[in-house]
Amino acid sequence: MDQEEVEIDDSLYSRQRYVLGDSAMKQMANSAILIYSMGGLGIEIAKNIALAGVKNLTIQDCKLAEIQDLGTQFFLREEDVGKNRAEASSSRLAELNPYVSLSALKTGLDCDSDLSYLARYQCVILTEAPLKVQICVNNFCRQQTPQIKFISADVFGVCCGAFCDFGDNFEIIDLDGEEPKEIFIEKISKGKPGVVSCFKNKMHGFDTGDHVTFREINGMTALNGWTCQIKVLSPYTFEICDTTGEEFAPYKHGGIARQVKVSQNASFKSLEQEILNPSLLIPDLCRFEAPANIHLGFLALHRFNEKFKRFPKAWCVEDSSNLVSLAKGLNTELTNKVTTIDEDLLNVLSYTNTGCLSPLCAALGGFVAQEGIKAVTGKFTPLKQWLYLDCRDVINKEEAATPDMFTPRHDRYDAQRICLGQRKCEELAKLRLFMVGCGAIGCEMLKNYALLGIGQKDRGCITITDNDLIEKSNLNRQFLFRPSDIQKPKSTTAAVAVLQINPELNIEAQQQKVCPQTEDRFYNDAFFENQDVVVNALDNIEARRYVDSRCVTNQRALLESGTLGTKGHVQVIIPHLTESYSSQSDPSDESVPYCTLKSFPANIEHCIQWARDKFESSFAVKPDLFNKFWKQNGQVTEVIQKLKNGQSLDGAVQVSKMAANRRATWCQCVQLARLKFQKYFNHKAKHLLHVFPLDTKMQDGSLFWQSPKRPPIPQEFNIQNPVHFQFVVSTARLYAGVFNIPVSSEDTSITTINSVIESMDIPDYRPTNKRILTDESVSKPMDDTTGSGDDLLDAANRLQASLNEDKVTHVLSPMNPVEFEKDDDTNGHIDFISTAANLRGAMYNIESIDRLQAKRIAGRIVPAIATTTATVSGLVTIELIKLLDKLPLEVYKNAFLNLALPVIVLSEPGPVEKTVIKEGLTTTMWDRWEVHGTADFTLQQFLQYFKDKYGLEVTMVSHGVKMVYVPFMPGHKKRLPQQMVKLLKPSSGQLYMDLIINLEGNEDDDIACPPVRYYFGV
């Protein structure tokens, strides 16, 4: 297929771009995909692929919409019932992405269909198709040149499955999408094979079979530029090639080993072959046999349909018995037979197959859409070749004995009623749910809630809150939003959009941040206690931990989830049963020593952090300090006099320098930017080499300038170098903005810039005694903002000079501090950081980085793609349904997934840890002790309560940071007869206060106890 040159719209695709990369994005934007059948699963796949940005997307369906489709198909409305599903969905689907050409076909597919029209697609995805039709289409796809990638997927009740066949020779460009790993080398042995040891025993993270390349090695220079396959010996060492030859001189020092991404070819078997001997992904090791049984069950369903011209009736025992018999017969035909047939699972499949659970559509739809993207791009490892999932635990086993509970009622909830039963449908409708965050995961969650009918009018309610506004980059993942919604609040916009899916919902949209500042007024204990479940849809750890703490305090279930590119997680947090989110913590990021950032960067990330710090210091912190100083200190003449009198004023020295260096014209801003180039990238290098010449040695005789320290190379300015030119322009523009100087497009032309710079006199480097830190344990020194003696006099003189030059009005007028904004490509912020970082990288011989990657690192952008979000939201919502029944711990499932590999791991949540206070008395983090006092209740009575109830002495009582009672503190024993009301001083109307107590333990060790909620009784 001829490739058209595609320009990627970064304002729309920026987060996804970091997941797929430009090559895959462009490949996708030249591809065509067909999706057959627009039921709940088909529309989910289509939605995700449209958001991703395939060039041509065709949806095909001959079925007419029925009322029960409204419970799974979010782009159908009540007025669409009776219309063709593809045609009715097409306009809403087309709104998702202006770069996607969408077409709808109203024809069906059978074994007699002319399949020649499929030849125009690179990938064909079938849903709701008979097995014989799947085989016919798969065979047609394999017969084409090049072969068409084929995917089939289905949701039958509480079970779902997918199959992939990408042909005989599919090239995988990038197996996992991870950034290539890079390590510094400590030594390389002469040997057969040679062994590489990592610098300072840092773990390399390589795997046996990886390819690595070398650079910057001293001594064994023959390895520089060499690529070889490795064998891992330990986390810190690995074998390479034979290094005994004469061409391999002994290793001296330095060197970097970098992982090389190597494409691989994968071969797939046809559907006909794989049916008999399936290659199965195992998501839940506790149910190892489930995928094989579901595979057998799906084959039996299709055989049942072929035999009886229908699928088994919902909750029909006779049909279920026939299905099990068919499955047993089919098992004898399989090459890889199911060793233990799970008849209970097959019965559940038969009972629910005519239903459809929308969260399963979301989970599988995200997964399959990612496989479709792999098919047309070669990015990431495809599924080999089957995935099966089930959520049988959502069915109440007691209600399963009363099939009438699952009888359809001819409304939008029929498909889920067959799976869940009427009682659960009613409980979902009555649910009071609080969701924090309304971004990508939040939008997907709301869609799932609307389809399930959660929080309907009367008792039920969905409360959502998000303080963010919609940006264009959100539209690539947050599918409830449209271009016309940009700069509108996320929460209120999402609420309006989701009511289009299901008008019966009761949604309250708020725009508050959930944090300590809103705890008293908005999200107090009473608010949380009024919720049945809390759902996190957040993107930062601090907020997650806070919501988690509020749920623990108020003993409310929390559903936690998140994504990072193709990775995702789900955590179920249930009072008194599981650990909480804060029970585990990720290892903290290793901090970079100050001296490394300041003078000895080892990689481009160090350079970007340096540039980011320069941005904040020059264009935000200093201008803000300048404004605050004059606001606090008033007239300049008075300030000068105070400084001359030796009076220290906080910030005066720095502000005087800023006043002296303030520019009044664009040309002066350009000159300042050019001087900054000289200071940062020329004089700094010369000073380092002046203090530490290239032959400098350490006390142990080793060279000072050896890996990871890199000797700097002074950079000579060249306006013809695009990086040099862009640095000057972006720096000058930022200074002009700070100094309130207008800038025109002509001002930034190379002609104008060159004319200004040519007339400048660039100062030469002059050696100074300025000290350079080399101790990695030393933190950044605090700036002395006050000054003393001569510093104050110099500051006064600088300010006086500004007065004498008759420019005081300009010099002392307020500056405009700049707030870093990564997503506005016109403001020059990323231009400054990327050029400054690359110039610093060139100075230290560090490989440069493109603007897109600089933007990701500097802006701390989290890579994101709609497929992962959809899958995670589906898995979370399945756990939400389980919460309606009080189930044992092993039934709930935490999840980790990586769609790039692909891997889905379902596991039992971590149990809550129990603390033994004494024999017969254990507590957990979920426990809360309560003491009900009266108006006259004293501290002595409060302490006696615990002695009487638990037989232990209280050794401390505190409220927040206030120590209410500590026996050894002066005066505290005098508090014993005082009333608790007077000691704690509750505010008007406050009914209780949460206190922390310690009890006396053995050997003078205090025992930490659960929080104590003391009720004042007044």
Short mmCIF file of N, CA, C and O in Angstrom, two decimals, residues 188-189 191-197 204 206-210 212 214 228-234 236-243:
data_model
loop_
_atom_site.label_atom_id
_atom_site.label_comp_id
_atom_site.label_asym_id
_atom_site.label_seq_id
_atom_site.Cartn_x
_atom_site.Cartn_y
_atom_site.Cartn_z
N ILE A 188 35.35 -4.30 31.63
CA ILE A 188 35.09 -5.36 30.66
C ILE A 188 36.29 -6.29 30.68
O ILE A 188 37.44 -5.85 30.52
N SER A 189 36.03 -7.56 30.88
CA SER A 189 37.14 -8.52 30.98
C SER A 189 37.58 -8.98 29.59
O SER A 189 36.83 -8.93 28.62
N GLY A 191 38.13 -12.11 27.71
CA GLY A 191 37.70 -13.49 27.92
C GLY A 191 36.89 -14.01 26.77
O GLY A 191 36.57 -13.29 25.81
N LYS A 192 36.58 -15.28 26.86
CA LYS A 192 35.81 -15.94 25.80
C LYS A 192 34.62 -16.64 26.44
O LYS A 192 34.70 -17.81 26.80
N PRO A 193 33.53 -15.91 26.67
CA PRO A 193 33.26 -14.53 26.25
C PRO A 193 33.74 -13.51 27.29
O PRO A 193 34.02 -13.85 28.43
N GLY A 194 33.75 -12.22 26.87
CA GLY A 194 34.05 -11.15 27.78
C GLY A 194 32.85 -10.86 28.69
O GLY A 194 31.70 -11.12 28.32
N VAL A 195 33.14 -10.36 29.87
CA VAL A 195 32.09 -10.05 30.84
C VAL A 195 32.10 -8.56 31.14
O VAL A 195 33.15 -7.98 31.45
N VAL A 196 30.91 -7.93 31.02
CA VAL A 196 30.75 -6.51 31.30
C VAL A 196 30.17 -6.35 32.70
O VAL A 196 29.18 -7.02 33.05
N SER A 197 30.79 -5.49 33.52
CA SER A 197 30.28 -5.18 34.86
C SER A 197 29.75 -3.75 34.87
O SER A 197 30.37 -2.85 34.29
N HIS A 204 21.48 -3.55 35.42
CA HIS A 204 21.39 -3.20 34.00
C HIS A 204 19.97 -3.36 33.44
O HIS A 204 19.59 -2.64 32.52
N PHE A 206 18.84 -5.76 31.63
CA PHE A 206 18.80 -6.48 30.36
C PHE A 206 18.30 -7.91 30.58
O PHE A 206 18.30 -8.43 31.70
N ASP A 207 17.90 -8.54 29.48
CA ASP A 207 17.52 -9.95 29.49
C ASP A 207 18.44 -10.73 28.55
O ASP A 207 18.94 -10.17 27.56
N THR A 208 18.65 -11.99 28.84
CA THR A 208 19.41 -12.84 27.93
C THR A 208 18.75 -12.83 26.56
O THR A 208 17.53 -12.97 26.44
N GLY A 209 19.57 -12.66 25.52
CA GLY A 209 19.04 -12.56 24.16
C GLY A 209 18.92 -11.14 23.66
O GLY A 209 18.75 -10.91 22.46
N ASP A 210 19.00 -10.17 24.57
CA ASP A 210 18.97 -8.76 24.16
C ASP A 210 20.21 -8.43 23.34
O ASP A 210 21.27 -9.07 23.48
N VAL A 212 22.91 -5.35 22.53
CA VAL A 212 23.41 -4.08 23.05
C VAL A 212 24.52 -3.56 22.14
O VAL A 212 25.20 -4.33 21.45
N PHE A 214 27.83 -0.49 22.05
CA PHE A 214 28.73 0.19 22.98
C PHE A 214 29.24 1.50 22.38
O PHE A 214 29.36 1.64 21.16
N CYS A 228 26.14 -6.62 19.83
CA CYS A 228 26.20 -8.07 20.02
C CYS A 228 25.07 -8.53 20.93
O CYS A 228 24.48 -7.75 21.68
N GLN A 229 24.78 -9.82 20.85
CA GLN A 229 23.76 -10.43 21.69
C GLN A 229 24.39 -10.81 23.02
O GLN A 229 25.55 -11.23 23.07
N ILE A 230 23.65 -10.67 24.11
CA ILE A 230 24.23 -10.87 25.43
C ILE A 230 23.57 -12.04 26.16
O ILE A 230 22.48 -12.49 25.81
N LYS A 231 24.29 -12.51 27.18
CA LYS A 231 23.75 -13.49 28.12
C LYS A 231 23.90 -12.91 29.52
O LYS A 231 25.01 -12.56 29.94
N VAL A 232 22.79 -12.80 30.24
CA VAL A 232 22.83 -12.20 31.58
C VAL A 232 23.41 -13.19 32.57
O VAL A 232 22.99 -14.36 32.64
N LEU A 233 24.40 -12.74 33.36
CA LEU A 233 25.00 -13.55 34.42
C LEU A 233 24.42 -13.19 35.78
O LEU A 233 24.23 -14.06 36.63
N SER A 234 24.17 -11.91 36.00
CA SER A 234 23.61 -11.42 37.25
C SER A 234 22.96 -10.08 36.96
O SER A 234 23.08 -9.55 35.85
N TYR A 236 24.00 -7.39 37.60
CA TYR A 236 25.04 -6.37 37.44
C TYR A 236 26.08 -6.74 36.38
O TYR A 236 26.95 -5.93 36.07
N THR A 237 26.00 -7.95 35.82
CA THR A 237 27.00 -8.39 34.84
C THR A 237 26.32 -9.15 33.70
O THR A 237 25.26 -9.73 33.88
N PHE A 238 26.98 -9.13 32.54
CA PHE A 238 26.49 -9.91 31.41
C PHE A 238 27.64 -10.25 30.46
O PHE A 238 28.66 -9.55 30.40
N GLU A 239 27.47 -11.36 29.76
CA GLU A 239 28.47 -11.82 28.79
C GLU A 239 28.22 -11.19 27.44
O GLU A 239 27.07 -10.98 27.04
N ILE A 240 29.34 -10.90 26.75
CA ILE A 240 29.23 -10.39 25.37
C ILE A 240 30.00 -11.33 24.45
O ILE A 240 30.03 -12.54 24.69
N CYS A 241 30.64 -10.81 23.45
CA CYS A 241 31.36 -11.62 22.48
C CYS A 241 32.74 -12.03 23.02
O CYS A 241 33.14 -11.65 24.13
N ASP A 242 33.48 -12.75 22.23
CA ASP A 242 34.86 -13.13 22.55
C ASP A 242 35.74 -11.89 22.49
O ASP A 242 35.83 -11.23 21.44
N THR A 243 36.36 -11.54 23.60
CA THR A 243 37.22 -10.33 23.63
C THR A 243 38.69 -10.68 23.79
O THR A 243 39.49 -9.86 24.23
#
